Amino acid sequence: EAGVTQSPTHLIKTRGQQATLRCSPISGHTSVYWYQQALGLGLQFLLWYDEGEERNRGNFPPRFSGRQFPNYSSELNVNALELEDSALYLCASSNKQGGEAFFGQGTRLTVV
Amino acid sequence: DAKTTQPPSMDCAEGRAANLPCNHSTISGNEYVYWYRQIHSQGPQYIIHGLKNNETNEMASLIITEDRKSSTLILPHATLRDTAVYYCIVRVSNYGQNFVFGPGTRLSVLP
C-alpha cells in the first residue's frame, strides 16, 4: 500500500512568487494535515482538511492557503513568498476514525 | 502549545534499551499518548500510541503510569538507525484534532 506522497520533493522560488505543493493521502484516508518545519526548528501546524473542507488552521498569515479535492488529495499554496518561508513542508493523512497520522517525506521549499 | 515535556537530548549505547520519558501532567481522560520520531530531514514516523494500558508493537513499547501523568517509550535494543528526534504528543484520538509537536528528545545511539 502506498504511503503519503508529496510533490515536488524540492522547489526553488524567488521572493514574491507563488508556490504550490501537492499531497496524496493514503488510500481511504480523508484527513490531510500540513506542517511547516523551518531548518533546525520544530513542526508548526499549518492547516487541516477533511472531506474537502478546512477544519482548522494554525497561526499563519492568509497567504498560506490550500484546498482538498474530491479524491482527498490536497494542495498547499503560498503566495507572495518571503525568504523566511524557506522550510520543509510536511503533509500527513489519517482516517475518519482518528488514530495515528502518517507523514510524507516533505517538500523542501527554498525562497531566494 | 504542546502539552508534554521531554528532555532535550539523551544518549544510549547500541544494543541497550533506550528509555525515553515524557511528562503530560495535564492530560485529559480522553487523550491518548502518541510517539513519533523524525530522522534527519525526513517526515515523522509513527511509532506507537496508547490510552492507559501498556502497549507493544514491533518497534517499541509504551509504558503509561497509572495516573497517566507520564509515560516512557522503550526501544528494547537500540541501533544506530534509531538515532532521531522523538516526539511525545497527547491528543484526543477520535476525529477532530491536529497533532501538536513540541521540541522532542534528540536520541543519539552511540556505537
CSV table of C-alpha atoms in Angstrom, one decimal:
chain,number,residue,atom,x,y,z
A,1,GLU,CA,0.0,0.0,0.0
A,2,ALA,CA,1.4,3.4,-1.0
A,3,GLY,CA,2.1,5.9,1.7
A,4,VAL,CA,1.6,9.6,1.7
A,5,THR,CA,3.2,11.1,-1.3
A,6,GLN,CA,4.2,14.7,-1.8
A,7,SER,CA,5.4,16.6,-4.8
A,8,PRO,CA,7.7,18.1,-5.8
A,9,THR,CA,10.5,17.0,-3.4
A,10,HIS,CA,12.3,20.2,-3.9
A,11,LEU,CA,11.1,23.6,-5.1
A,12,ILE,CA,13.1,26.8,-5.6
A,13,LYS,CA,11.2,30.1,-6.0
A,14,THR,CA,12.0,33.7,-6.0
A,15,ARG,CA,10.8,36.1,-3.3
A,16,GLY,CA,7.3,37.4,-4.3
A,17,GLN,CA,6.4,34.4,-6.4
A,18,GLN,CA,3.7,31.7,-5.6
A,19,ALA,CA,4.4,28.1,-4.7
A,20,THR,CA,2.1,25.2,-5.0
A,21,LEU,CA,2.8,22.0,-3.1
A,22,ARG,CA,0.8,18.7,-3.5
A,23,CYS,CA,-0.1,15.8,-1.3
A,24,SER,CA,-1.7,12.5,-2.0
A,25,PRO,CA,-3.0,10.8,1.2
A,26,ILE,CA,-3.0,7.1,1.9
A,27,SER,CA,-5.9,5.4,0.2
A,28,GLY,CA,-9.0,5.5,2.4
A,29,HIS,CA,-7.8,8.5,4.5
A,30,THR,CA,-10.0,11.6,4.4
A,31,SER,CA,-8.0,14.0,6.5
A,32,VAL,CA,-4.9,15.8,5.4
A,33,TYR,CA,-2.7,17.9,7.6
A,34,TRP,CA,0.0,20.4,6.6
A,35,TYR,CA,3.0,21.3,8.7
A,36,GLN,CA,5.9,23.7,8.2
A,37,GLN,CA,9.4,22.9,9.6
A,38,ALA,CA,12.0,25.6,9.2
A,39,LEU,CA,15.6,24.5,9.3
A,40,GLY,CA,16.5,23.4,12.9
A,41,LEU,CA,13.1,24.2,14.2
A,42,GLY,CA,10.1,22.2,15.2
A,43,LEU,CA,7.0,21.2,13.3
A,44,GLN,CA,4.4,24.0,13.1
A,45,PHE,CA,0.8,23.2,12.3
A,46,LEU,CA,-0.5,24.9,9.2
A,47,LEU,CA,-3.8,23.5,8.0
A,48,TRP,CA,-6.1,20.6,8.4
A,49,TYR,CA,-8.6,19.5,5.7
A,50,ASP,CA,-11.2,16.8,5.8
A,51,GLU,CA,-14.0,15.9,3.4
A,52,GLY,CA,-13.0,18.9,1.2
A,53,GLU,CA,-13.3,21.5,4.0
A,54,GLU,CA,-10.8,23.4,6.1
A,55,ARG,CA,-11.3,22.2,9.6
A,56,ASN,CA,-8.5,24.0,11.5
A,57,ARG,CA,-5.8,26.5,10.8
A,58,GLY,CA,-2.5,27.3,12.6
A,59,ASN,CA,-1.1,30.7,13.3
A,60,PHE,CA,0.0,31.6,9.8
A,61,PRO,CA,-0.9,34.6,7.6
A,62,PRO,CA,-3.7,34.3,4.9
A,63,ARG,CA,-1.1,34.0,2.1
A,64,PHE,CA,-0.8,30.4,3.2
A,65,SER,CA,-3.9,28.6,1.9
A,66,GLY,CA,-4.9,25.3,0.4
A,67,ARG,CA,-7.7,23.1,-0.7
A,68,GLN,CA,-8.7,19.4,-0.7
A,69,PHE,CA,-10.1,17.8,-3.8
A,70,PRO,CA,-12.9,15.2,-4.1
A,71,ASN,CA,-10.3,12.4,-4.2
A,72,TYR,CA,-8.9,13.7,-0.8
A,73,SER,CA,-5.6,14.9,-2.3
A,74,SER,CA,-4.6,18.3,-1.2
A,75,GLU,CA,-2.7,21.4,-2.4
A,76,LEU,CA,-0.9,24.0,-0.3
A,77,ASN,CA,-0.4,27.4,-1.8
A,78,VAL,CA,1.9,30.0,-0.5
A,79,ASN,CA,1.5,33.4,-2.1
A,80,ALA,CA,3.9,36.4,-2.1
A,81,LEU,CA,6.8,34.2,-0.9
A,82,GLU,CA,9.2,35.6,1.7
A,83,LEU,CA,12.7,34.4,2.4
A,84,GLU,CA,11.5,33.0,5.8
A,85,ASP,CA,9.1,30.7,4.1
A,86,SER,CA,12.0,28.5,3.2
A,87,ALA,CA,11.3,25.3,5.0
A,88,LEU,CA,10.4,21.6,4.8
A,89,TYR,CA,6.6,21.3,4.2
A,90,LEU,CA,5.2,18.1,5.5
A,91,CYS,CA,1.8,16.5,4.8
A,92,ALA,CA,0.1,13.8,6.8
A,93,SER,CA,-3.1,11.9,6.5
A,94,SER,CA,-5.4,10.0,8.8
A,95,ASN,CA,-8.7,8.2,8.5
A,96,LYS,CA,-12.0,9.4,9.8
A,97,GLN,CA,-11.8,7.2,12.8
A,98,GLY,CA,-8.8,9.2,14.1
A,99,GLY,CA,-5.8,7.4,15.5
A,100,GLU,CA,-2.4,7.8,14.0
A,101,ALA,CA,-1.4,10.1,11.2
A,102,PHE,CA,1.1,9.1,8.6
A,103,PHE,CA,3.6,11.6,7.1
A,104,GLY,CA,5.0,12.0,3.7
A,105,GLN,CA,8.7,12.8,3.1
A,106,GLY,CA,8.0,16.5,2.5
A,107,THR,CA,8.7,19.2,0.0
A,108,ARG,CA,11.7,21.4,0.7
A,109,LEU,CA,10.9,24.9,-0.4
A,110,THR,CA,13.7,27.3,-0.9
A,111,VAL,CA,13.0,31.0,-1.5
A,112,VAL,CA,15.8,33.1,-2.9
B,1,ASP,CA,1.3,24.8,22.7
B,2,ALA,CA,2.5,21.2,23.3
B,3,LYS,CA,1.1,19.6,26.4
B,4,THR,CA,4.1,17.4,27.0
B,5,THR,CA,7.6,17.9,28.5
B,6,GLN,CA,10.6,15.8,27.3
B,7,PRO,CA,14.3,16.0,28.0
B,8,PRO,CA,16.0,17.8,25.1
B,9,SER,CA,18.6,15.1,24.5
B,10,MET,CA,19.7,11.6,25.6
B,11,ASP,CA,22.4,9.1,24.7
B,12,CYS,CA,22.1,5.4,24.5
B,13,ALA,CA,24.6,2.6,23.8
B,14,GLU,CA,24.0,0.5,20.8
B,15,GLY,CA,22.3,-2.8,21.7
B,16,ARG,CA,21.0,-1.4,25.0
B,17,ALA,CA,17.4,-0.4,25.8
B,18,ALA,CA,16.6,3.3,25.2
B,19,ASN,CA,14.1,4.6,27.7
B,20,LEU,CA,12.6,8.0,26.6
B,21,PRO,CA,10.5,9.8,29.3
B,22,CYS,CA,7.6,12.1,28.7
B,23,ASN,CA,5.6,14.2,31.2
B,24,HIS,CA,2.0,15.0,30.4
B,25,SER,CA,0.6,16.1,33.8
B,26,THR,CA,-2.4,17.9,32.4
B,27,ILE,CA,-3.6,15.0,30.2
B,28,SER,CA,-7.4,14.6,30.0
B,29,GLY,CA,-9.2,11.3,30.4
B,30,ASN,CA,-9.9,11.0,26.6
B,31,GLU,CA,-6.5,12.0,25.4
B,32,TYR,CA,-4.1,9.4,24.0
B,33,VAL,CA,-0.3,9.5,24.2
B,34,TYR,CA,1.3,9.2,20.7
B,35,TRP,CA,5.0,8.8,19.9
B,36,TYR,CA,6.6,9.8,16.6
B,37,ARG,CA,10.2,10.0,15.6
B,38,GLN,CA,11.9,12.1,12.9
B,39,ILE,CA,15.2,11.0,11.4
B,40,HIS,CA,17.1,13.9,9.9
B,41,SER,CA,15.1,15.9,7.3
B,42,GLN,CA,12.6,13.1,6.8
B,43,GLY,CA,8.9,13.0,7.5
B,44,PRO,CA,8.0,12.0,11.1
B,45,GLN,CA,7.4,8.2,11.5
B,46,TYR,CA,4.6,6.9,13.7
B,47,ILE,CA,5.8,4.6,16.4
B,48,ILE,CA,3.0,3.8,18.9
B,49,HIS,CA,0.1,5.2,20.8
B,50,GLY,CA,-1.9,4.3,23.9
B,51,LEU,CA,-4.6,5.4,26.3
B,52,LYS,CA,-3.9,3.9,29.7
B,53,ASN,CA,-2.7,0.3,29.2
B,54,ASN,CA,0.8,-0.5,28.2
B,55,GLU,CA,1.3,-1.1,24.5
B,56,THR,CA,3.8,-3.0,22.5
B,57,ASN,CA,4.4,-3.4,18.8
B,58,GLU,CA,7.3,-4.4,16.6
B,59,MET,CA,9.1,-1.1,17.0
B,60,ALA,CA,8.7,-0.2,20.7
B,61,SER,CA,6.8,-0.5,24.0
B,62,LEU,CA,4.9,2.3,25.6
B,63,ILE,CA,4.6,2.3,29.4
B,64,ILE,CA,2.0,4.7,30.8
B,65,THR,CA,1.9,5.4,34.6
B,66,GLU,CA,-1.3,4.6,36.4
B,67,ASP,CA,-2.2,8.2,37.0
B,68,ARG,CA,-1.4,8.8,33.3
B,69,LYS,CA,0.7,11.9,34.0
B,70,SER,CA,3.8,10.4,32.5
B,71,SER,CA,4.9,7.7,30.1
B,72,THR,CA,8.1,6.1,28.8
B,73,LEU,CA,8.9,4.9,25.3
B,74,ILE,CA,11.2,1.9,25.3
B,75,LEU,CA,13.3,0.8,22.3
B,76,PRO,CA,14.4,-2.6,23.5
B,77,HIS,CA,17.6,-2.9,21.5
B,78,ALA,CA,18.7,0.4,20.1
B,79,THR,CA,20.6,0.5,16.9
B,80,LEU,CA,22.4,3.4,15.2
B,81,ARG,CA,19.4,3.8,12.9
B,82,ASP,CA,17.3,4.7,15.9
B,83,THR,CA,19.2,8.0,16.2
B,84,ALA,CA,16.4,10.6,15.7
B,85,VAL,CA,14.3,13.2,17.4
B,86,TYR,CA,11.4,11.5,19.3
B,87,TYR,CA,8.2,13.4,19.9
B,88,CYS,CA,5.6,12.6,22.6
B,89,ILE,CA,2.2,14.0,21.8
B,90,VAL,CA,-1.1,13.9,23.6
B,91,ARG,CA,-4.3,14.1,21.5
B,92,VAL,CA,-7.9,13.1,21.6
B,93,SER,CA,-7.9,10.1,19.3
B,94,ASN,CA,-11.2,10.4,17.7
B,95,TYR,CA,-11.8,12.6,14.7
B,96,GLY,CA,-11.1,16.3,15.4
B,97,GLN,CA,-7.7,17.3,16.4
B,98,ASN,CA,-4.4,18.0,14.8
B,99,PHE,CA,-1.1,16.8,16.3
B,100,VAL,CA,0.8,19.5,18.2
B,101,PHE,CA,4.6,18.8,18.2
B,102,GLY,CA,6.9,20.0,20.9
B,103,PRO,CA,10.7,20.1,20.5
B,104,GLY,CA,11.1,16.4,21.3
B,105,THR,CA,14.1,14.5,22.6
B,106,ARG,CA,17.1,14.1,20.4
B,107,LEU,CA,18.3,10.5,21.0
B,108,SER,CA,21.8,9.6,20.0
B,109,VAL,CA,22.6,5.9,19.8
B,110,LEU,CA,26.4,5.5,20.3
B,111,PRO,CA,28.5,2.6,18.9
